[in-house]
CSV table of C-alpha atoms and ligand atoms in Angstrom, one decimal:
chain,number,residue,atom,x,y,z
A,1,MET,CA,-0.1,0.2,-0.1
A,2,MET,CA,1.1,3.5,-0.4
A,3,PHE,CA,3.7,4.9,2.0
A,4,ASP,CA,3.8,2.1,4.0
A,5,LYS,CA,7.6,1.9,3.7
A,6,LEU,CA,8.0,5.1,4.8
A,7,ILE,CA,8.0,6.2,8.6
A,8,GLY,CA,6.3,9.0,10.4
A,9,ASN,CA,5.2,12.3,8.6
A,10,GLU,CA,1.5,11.2,8.5
A,11,GLU,CA,-0.1,14.4,8.1
A,12,ALA,CA,2.3,14.7,5.0
A,13,LYS,CA,1.1,11.2,3.8
A,14,ALA,CA,-2.6,12.1,3.9
A,15,ARG,CA,-2.3,15.3,2.0
A,16,LEU,CA,-0.3,13.5,-0.8
A,17,GLY,CA,-2.6,10.7,-0.6
A,18,ARG,CA,-5.6,13.3,-1.4
A,19,MET,CA,-3.7,15.1,-3.7
A,20,ALA,CA,-3.1,12.0,-5.8
A,21,ALA,CA,-6.8,10.6,-5.3
A,22,SER,CA,-8.0,14.1,-6.8
A,23,GLY,CA,-6.3,14.1,-9.2
A,24,ARG,CA,-5.3,18.1,-9.1
A,25,ILE,CA,-1.8,17.9,-8.7
A,26,PRO,CA,0.0,21.2,-8.5
A,27,ASN,CA,2.8,21.9,-11.4
A,28,ALA,CA,5.1,22.7,-8.2
A,29,LEU,CA,5.4,21.1,-4.8
A,30,LEU,CA,8.2,22.1,-2.0
A,31,PHE,CA,8.6,19.4,0.4
A,32,ALA,CA,10.0,21.2,3.3
A,33,GLY,CA,11.8,20.0,6.6
A,34,PRO,CA,14.7,18.6,8.3
A,35,GLU,CA,17.5,16.5,6.9
A,36,GLY,CA,17.2,12.7,7.0
A,37,VAL,CA,13.3,12.5,7.3
A,38,GLY,CA,12.9,10.9,4.0
A,39,LYS,CA,11.5,13.8,1.7
A,40,LYS,CA,13.5,12.3,-1.3
A,41,GLU,CA,11.6,8.9,-0.6
A,42,PHE,CA,8.3,10.5,-0.1
A,43,ALA,CA,8.7,12.4,-3.5
A,44,PHE,CA,9.4,9.0,-5.4
A,45,GLU,CA,6.5,7.4,-3.6
A,46,PHE,CA,4.2,10.3,-4.8
A,47,ALA,CA,5.2,9.4,-8.2
A,48,ARG,CA,4.3,5.8,-7.7
A,49,LEU,CA,1.0,7.0,-6.7
A,50,LEU,CA,0.4,9.2,-9.7
A,51,MET,CA,1.9,6.6,-12.4
A,52,CYS,CA,1.1,3.2,-11.0
A,53,ARG,CA,-2.0,1.8,-12.7
A,54,ALA,CA,-2.8,0.1,-9.1
A,55,GLY,CA,-2.5,3.4,-7.5
A,56,GLY,CA,1.4,2.8,-6.0
A,57,CYS,CA,1.2,-1.1,-5.4
A,58,GLY,CA,5.2,-1.2,-4.7
A,59,THR,CA,5.6,-4.1,-6.5
A,60,CYS,CA,4.7,-3.7,-10.4
A,61,SER,CA,7.4,-2.7,-12.9
A,62,ILE,CA,6.4,1.1,-12.7
A,63,CYS,CA,6.7,1.0,-9.0
A,64,SER,CA,9.8,-0.6,-8.8
A,65,ARG,CA,11.6,1.2,-11.3
A,66,ILE,CA,10.9,4.6,-9.7
A,67,GLY,CA,13.4,5.8,-7.5
A,68,LYS,CA,15.9,3.8,-8.9
A,69,VAL,CA,18.6,6.4,-9.8
A,70,GLU,CA,22.4,6.2,-10.4
A,71,ILE,CA,24.2,9.4,-9.2
A,72,PRO,CA,27.9,8.7,-10.1
A,73,LYS,CA,30.6,9.8,-7.8
A,74,PRO,CA,31.3,13.7,-8.1
A,75,GLU,CA,34.3,13.8,-10.2
A,76,LYS,CA,33.6,17.2,-12.1
A,77,GLY,CA,31.0,19.6,-12.0
A,78,GLU,CA,29.8,19.2,-15.8
A,79,ASP,CA,28.7,15.7,-15.0
A,80,PHE,CA,25.9,17.2,-13.0
A,81,ASP,CA,24.5,19.4,-15.5
A,82,ARG,CA,21.6,16.9,-16.3
A,83,VAL,CA,18.9,15.1,-14.8
A,84,PHE,CA,19.4,11.9,-13.5
A,85,LEU,CA,16.9,9.7,-14.9
A,86,SER,CA,15.4,6.8,-12.8
A,87,ASP,CA,14.9,3.1,-14.4
A,88,HIS,CA,11.4,4.5,-15.3
A,89,PRO,CA,12.1,7.6,-17.8
A,90,ASP,CA,9.3,10.1,-16.5
A,91,VAL,CA,10.9,10.3,-13.0
A,92,GLY,CA,14.3,12.2,-12.7
A,93,LEU,CA,16.6,13.6,-10.2
A,94,VAL,CA,18.4,16.8,-9.9
A,95,VAL,CA,21.2,16.9,-7.3
A,96,PRO,CA,23.8,19.5,-6.3
A,97,TYR,CA,27.4,19.0,-7.3
A,98,LYS,CA,29.3,19.0,-3.9
A,99,ARG,CA,27.8,22.1,-2.3
A,100,ASN,CA,26.5,23.9,-5.5
A,101,LEU,CA,23.4,23.0,-7.2
A,102,ARG,CA,24.3,24.2,-11.0
A,103,VAL,CA,22.5,26.1,-13.2
A,104,GLY,CA,23.3,23.6,-15.9
A,105,SER,CA,21.1,21.0,-14.0
A,106,ILE,CA,18.7,23.3,-13.9
A,107,ARG,CA,18.5,24.2,-17.4
A,108,ALA,CA,18.5,20.2,-18.2
A,109,LEU,CA,15.6,20.1,-16.0
A,110,GLU,CA,14.0,22.8,-18.1
A,111,ARG,CA,14.4,20.9,-21.2
A,112,GLU,CA,13.5,17.4,-20.0
A,113,ALA,CA,10.2,19.2,-18.4
A,114,ASN,CA,9.3,20.3,-21.9
A,115,PHE,CA,9.5,16.7,-23.5
A,116,ARG,CA,6.3,14.6,-23.6
A,117,PRO,CA,6.0,11.8,-21.4
A,118,PHE,CA,7.7,8.5,-22.3
A,119,GLU,CA,5.6,5.8,-20.5
A,120,SER,CA,3.5,7.7,-18.5
A,121,GLU,CA,0.7,10.4,-18.6
A,122,ARG,CA,3.1,12.8,-16.9
A,123,ARG,CA,6.9,13.5,-16.0
A,124,LEU,CA,8.2,14.1,-12.4
A,125,PHE,CA,11.2,15.7,-11.4
A,126,VAL,CA,12.7,15.8,-8.1
A,127,ILE,CA,15.1,18.9,-7.3
A,128,ASP,CA,17.1,17.9,-4.1
A,129,ASP,CA,18.9,20.3,-1.8
A,130,ALA,CA,17.4,23.0,-3.5
A,131,GLU,CA,18.9,25.6,-1.1
A,132,LYS,CA,22.3,24.9,-2.6
A,133,MET,CA,21.1,26.7,-5.9
A,134,ASN,CA,23.0,30.3,-6.6
A,135,ASP,CA,21.4,32.8,-8.2
A,136,SER,CA,21.4,31.7,-11.9
A,137,ALA,CA,20.2,28.4,-11.0
A,138,SER,CA,17.2,30.2,-9.0
A,139,ASN,CA,16.5,32.3,-11.6
A,140,ALA,CA,16.7,29.3,-14.2
A,141,LEU,CA,14.3,27.4,-12.0
A,142,LEU,CA,11.9,30.4,-11.8
A,143,LYS,CA,11.6,30.5,-15.2
A,144,THR,CA,10.5,27.1,-15.5
A,145,LEU,CA,8.3,27.4,-12.9
A,146,GLU,CA,6.3,30.5,-14.4
A,147,GLU,CA,5.7,28.6,-17.6
A,148,PRO,CA,5.1,25.1,-16.2
A,149,PRO,CA,4.6,22.4,-18.8
A,150,ALA,CA,1.3,20.9,-18.4
A,151,THR,CA,2.2,17.3,-18.1
A,152,THR,CA,5.3,18.1,-16.0
A,153,ASP,CA,5.2,18.1,-12.1
A,154,ILE,CA,8.3,19.4,-10.1
A,155,ILE,CA,9.1,18.7,-6.6
A,156,VAL,CA,11.3,21.0,-4.9
A,157,ILE,CA,13.1,19.8,-1.6
A,158,SER,CA,14.9,21.8,1.1
A,159,ALA,CA,15.8,21.7,4.7
A,160,ARG,CA,16.2,25.3,4.3
A,161,PRO,CA,13.2,26.4,2.5
A,162,ASP,CA,13.5,30.1,3.9
A,163,SER,CA,16.7,30.6,2.0
A,164,LEU,CA,14.9,29.9,-1.2
A,165,LEU,CA,13.7,33.0,-3.2
A,166,GLN,CA,10.4,34.1,-2.1
A,167,THR,CA,9.3,34.0,-5.8
A,168,ILE,CA,10.2,30.4,-6.1
A,169,ARG,CA,8.1,29.4,-2.9
A,170,SER,CA,5.4,31.3,-4.0
A,171,ARG,CA,4.9,29.3,-7.0
A,172,CYS,CA,5.3,25.8,-4.8
A,173,GLN,CA,2.4,24.3,-2.8
A,174,MET,CA,4.5,23.4,0.5
A,175,ILE,CA,4.5,20.2,1.9
A,176,ARG,CA,5.7,20.7,5.7
A,177,PHE,CA,7.9,17.6,7.0
A,178,VAL,CA,8.7,17.3,10.8
A,179,PRO,CA,11.4,15.1,12.5
A,180,VAL,CA,10.1,11.4,13.1
A,181,GLU,CA,9.6,10.5,16.6
A,182,ALA,CA,12.1,8.5,18.2
A,183,ARG,CA,9.5,5.6,18.8
A,184,SER,CA,8.9,5.3,15.2
A,185,ILE,CA,12.3,5.1,14.5
A,186,GLU,CA,13.2,2.4,17.2
A,187,THR,CA,10.2,0.2,16.2
A,188,PHE,CA,11.4,0.3,12.3
A,189,LEU,CA,15.3,-0.5,13.6
A,190,ARG,CA,13.6,-3.2,15.4
A,191,SER,CA,11.6,-4.7,12.8
A,192,SER,CA,14.6,-4.6,10.2
A,193,GLY,CA,15.7,-7.4,12.0
A,194,THR,CA,19.6,-6.2,12.1
A,195,TYR,CA,19.6,-4.3,15.3
A,196,SER,CA,19.3,-5.6,19.0
A,197,ALA,CA,16.3,-3.9,21.1
A,198,GLU,CA,19.3,-2.3,22.9
A,199,ASP,CA,20.6,-0.8,19.9
A,200,ALA,CA,17.7,0.2,18.3
A,201,ALA,CA,16.8,2.1,21.2
A,202,LEU,CA,20.2,3.9,21.2
A,203,ALA,CA,20.2,4.9,17.5
A,204,SER,CA,16.7,6.0,17.7
A,205,ARG,CA,17.4,8.5,20.5
A,206,ALA,CA,20.6,9.8,19.0
A,207,ALA,CA,18.9,10.1,15.6
A,208,ARG,CA,17.0,13.4,16.5
A,209,GLY,CA,14.5,12.5,14.4
A,210,SER,CA,16.4,11.7,11.2
A,211,VAL,CA,15.7,7.9,10.1
A,212,ALA,CA,18.8,8.2,7.7
A,213,LYS,CA,20.8,9.3,10.4
A,214,ALA,CA,19.7,6.5,12.9
A,215,LEU,CA,20.7,4.3,9.9
A,216,SER,CA,24.0,5.6,9.2
A,217,LEU,CA,25.2,5.8,12.7
A,218,ASP,CA,28.3,3.9,13.8
A,219,LEU,CA,26.8,2.7,17.4
A,220,GLU,CA,30.5,1.5,18.5
A,221,TRP,CA,31.8,4.8,17.9
A,222,PHE,CA,28.8,6.8,19.4
A,223,ARG,CA,28.9,4.7,22.4
A,224,GLN,CA,32.9,5.2,23.0
A,225,MET,CA,32.6,9.0,22.0
A,226,ARG,CA,29.5,9.6,24.8
A,227,GLY,CA,31.6,7.8,27.0
A,228,LEU,CA,34.4,10.3,26.5
A,229,LEU,CA,32.2,13.3,26.7
A,230,ILE,CA,30.8,11.9,29.8
A,231,ASP,CA,34.4,11.8,31.3
A,232,VAL,CA,34.9,15.5,30.1
A,233,ILE,CA,31.6,16.5,32.4
A,234,ARG,CA,33.0,14.3,35.2
A,235,SER,CA,36.5,15.9,35.1
A,236,ALA,CA,34.9,19.5,34.8
A,237,ILE,CA,32.4,18.9,38.0
A,238,LEU,CA,33.9,16.8,39.9
A,239,THR,CA,37.8,15.8,39.5
A,240,GLY,CA,39.1,19.1,38.3
A,241,ASN,CA,41.5,17.0,36.1
A,242,ILE,CA,42.4,19.1,33.0
A,243,ALA,CA,44.8,17.0,31.9
A,244,THR,CA,42.0,14.0,31.1
A,245,MET,CA,39.9,16.8,29.4
A,246,LEU,CA,42.8,18.0,27.0
A,247,GLN,CA,43.6,14.4,26.0
A,248,ILE,CA,40.1,14.1,25.0
A,249,SER,CA,39.7,16.6,23.2
A,250,GLU,CA,42.8,15.3,21.0
A,251,GLN,CA,40.1,12.3,20.4
A,252,VAL,CA,37.6,14.9,19.5
A,253,ASN,CA,39.8,16.3,17.0
A,254,ASP,CA,41.4,13.3,15.8
A,255,PRO,CA,41.7,13.5,11.6
A,256,ARG,CA,40.1,10.2,11.6
A,257,ASN,CA,37.0,11.5,13.4
A,258,LYS,CA,36.7,14.6,11.1
A,259,ASP,CA,33.5,14.0,10.0
A,260,LEU,CA,32.1,13.6,13.2
A,261,PHE,CA,33.3,16.4,14.7
A,262,GLU,CA,29.6,18.3,15.1
A,263,GLU,CA,28.1,15.0,16.0
A,264,SER,CA,30.5,14.9,18.8
A,265,VAL,CA,29.3,18.4,20.0
A,266,ASP,CA,25.9,17.3,19.6
A,267,ILE,CA,26.6,14.6,22.0
A,268,LEU,CA,28.1,17.0,24.5
A,269,GLN,CA,25.1,19.0,24.3
A,270,SER,CA,22.7,16.3,24.6
A,271,LEU,CA,24.7,15.1,27.7
A,272,ILE,CA,24.7,18.7,29.4
A,273,ARG,CA,21.1,19.5,28.4
A,274,ASP,CA,20.3,15.7,30.2
A,275,THR,CA,22.0,16.9,33.5
A,276,LEU,CA,20.1,20.1,33.3
A,277,ALA,CA,16.6,18.2,32.8
A,278,PHE,CA,17.7,15.9,35.5
A,279,GLN,CA,18.4,19.0,37.9
A,280,LYS,CA,14.8,20.2,36.9
A,281,GLY,CA,13.2,17.1,37.8
A,282,SER,CA,12.4,16.0,34.1
A,283,SER,CA,12.4,12.6,33.1
A,284,ASP,CA,12.5,13.4,29.6
A,285,LEU,CA,16.2,12.4,28.5
A,286,ALA,CA,18.0,12.2,25.5
A,287,ASN,CA,20.4,9.3,27.0
A,288,PRO,CA,18.0,7.9,29.6
A,289,ASP,CA,20.6,4.6,30.1
A,290,LEU,CA,23.2,7.5,31.7
A,291,ALA,CA,20.9,8.4,34.2
A,292,ASP,CA,23.1,7.4,37.1
A,293,HIS,CA,25.8,9.8,35.9
A,294,PHE,CA,23.3,12.8,35.5
A,295,ARG,CA,22.2,12.0,39.1
A,296,GLU,CA,25.5,12.4,40.1
A,297,PHE,CA,26.5,15.4,38.0
A,298,ALA,CA,23.2,17.1,39.2
A,299,ASP,CA,23.8,17.1,42.8
A,300,ALA,CA,27.5,18.5,42.4
A,301,VAL,CA,27.1,21.5,40.3
A,302,GLU,CA,24.8,24.6,39.9
A,303,THR,CA,22.4,25.1,37.3
A,304,SER,CA,23.5,28.4,36.4
A,305,THR,CA,27.0,26.7,35.6
A,306,ILE,CA,25.3,24.0,33.1
A,307,GLU,CA,23.2,26.3,31.5
A,308,ARG,CA,26.3,28.8,30.8
A,309,TRP,CA,28.0,25.5,29.3
A,310,ASN,CA,25.1,25.1,27.0
A,311,ASN,CA,25.3,28.7,26.2
A,312,GLU,CA,29.2,28.2,25.5
A,313,ILE,CA,28.3,25.4,23.0
A,314,GLU,CA,25.8,27.3,21.1
A,315,ASP,CA,28.6,30.5,20.6
A,316,MET,CA,30.8,27.9,19.4
A,317,ARG,CA,28.8,26.4,17.1
A,318,LEU,CA,28.5,30.1,15.7
A,319,ASN,CA,32.4,30.7,15.7
A,320,LEU,CA,32.7,27.2,13.7
A,321,PHE,CA,30.5,28.6,10.8
A,322,VAL,CA,33.0,31.3,10.6
A,323,ASN,CA,35.9,29.0,10.3
A,324,ILE,CA,37.4,29.0,13.6
A,325,ASN,CA,39.7,26.4,14.2
A,326,ARG,CA,38.2,23.5,15.6
A,327,LYS,CA,40.7,22.0,18.2
A,328,VAL,CA,41.2,25.8,19.6
A,329,ALA,CA,37.1,26.1,19.9
A,330,ILE,CA,37.1,23.0,21.8
A,331,ASP,CA,40.1,23.5,23.8
A,332,GLY,CA,38.6,26.7,25.0
A,333,LEU,CA,35.3,25.2,25.5
A,334,PHE,CA,36.6,22.3,27.9
A,335,ALA,CA,38.9,24.9,29.8
A,336,ARG,CA,35.9,27.2,30.3
A,337,MET,CA,34.1,24.4,31.7
A,338,ALA,CA,36.9,23.6,34.0
A,339,ALA,CA,37.1,26.9,35.1
B,401,ZN,ZN1,2.5,-0.2,-9.0
């Protein structure tokens, strides 16, 4: 049945379902919402709903070819000046090359959008990470949206819809996506058969609403890093052992963990917030399995101190945007925590 493989976002499912059933499909939709909740999968599922003769059965040749798209490894930008068609020739995807959604890819979309459908009654194109369009790409898209070919639907996907041109947004009907509830992710992970109950619980809470993140999270790394960061808080509050903190700073900055730096900062912040929550008597913890630690910390530190740390982390995040050295930033944070 339709949407049954997708997790959460029931309201979006219901709206898209009604839209498909009514047959009144807007030429342009904007799927707006956080990373990793499955917006692209929803877009392909919507295409199945529109194109499958059984209303999105999920098993026929049409359904199974929609969404099968091969994207090459990024080598040179020109390779991305095109629409990547799925195995179904009326469904295609435009994606950024590195940090840019190139004007060439939007122009290619415009050409494809003007072709008559090959197999279906209509064609459907998905633009992923639309906030990565520069001005010329945005203007090219705007031009396409202003004169929409009757048989083509465009789905614009963005985690930062506010950074799109207002004129683009106003031509799209917006479908809002929200973070997926941890409980739904946990149920999904358990039903996959590859997660123990304990791992499913841990990954679903660490995912903060993103199914993609739950699936890609390296739990071994996560457990280890979380343990180290608990030691950081312990050192700051209980032992005052700065040497330990600086050692852990090295590990957070290990080049092998380069892509996990922000994730490490997220973990530290979740531990600090849990300590704060514990002090305020809340049982809504991101890391309930570590409650014993939070109890110990909560008794030993002032709420104002924990709140200050939380603010320090927010400040550090802003500074990281402007390319401050990560090692300097995290050393500084730990030093201020120990002060
Ligand atoms: Zn089907």
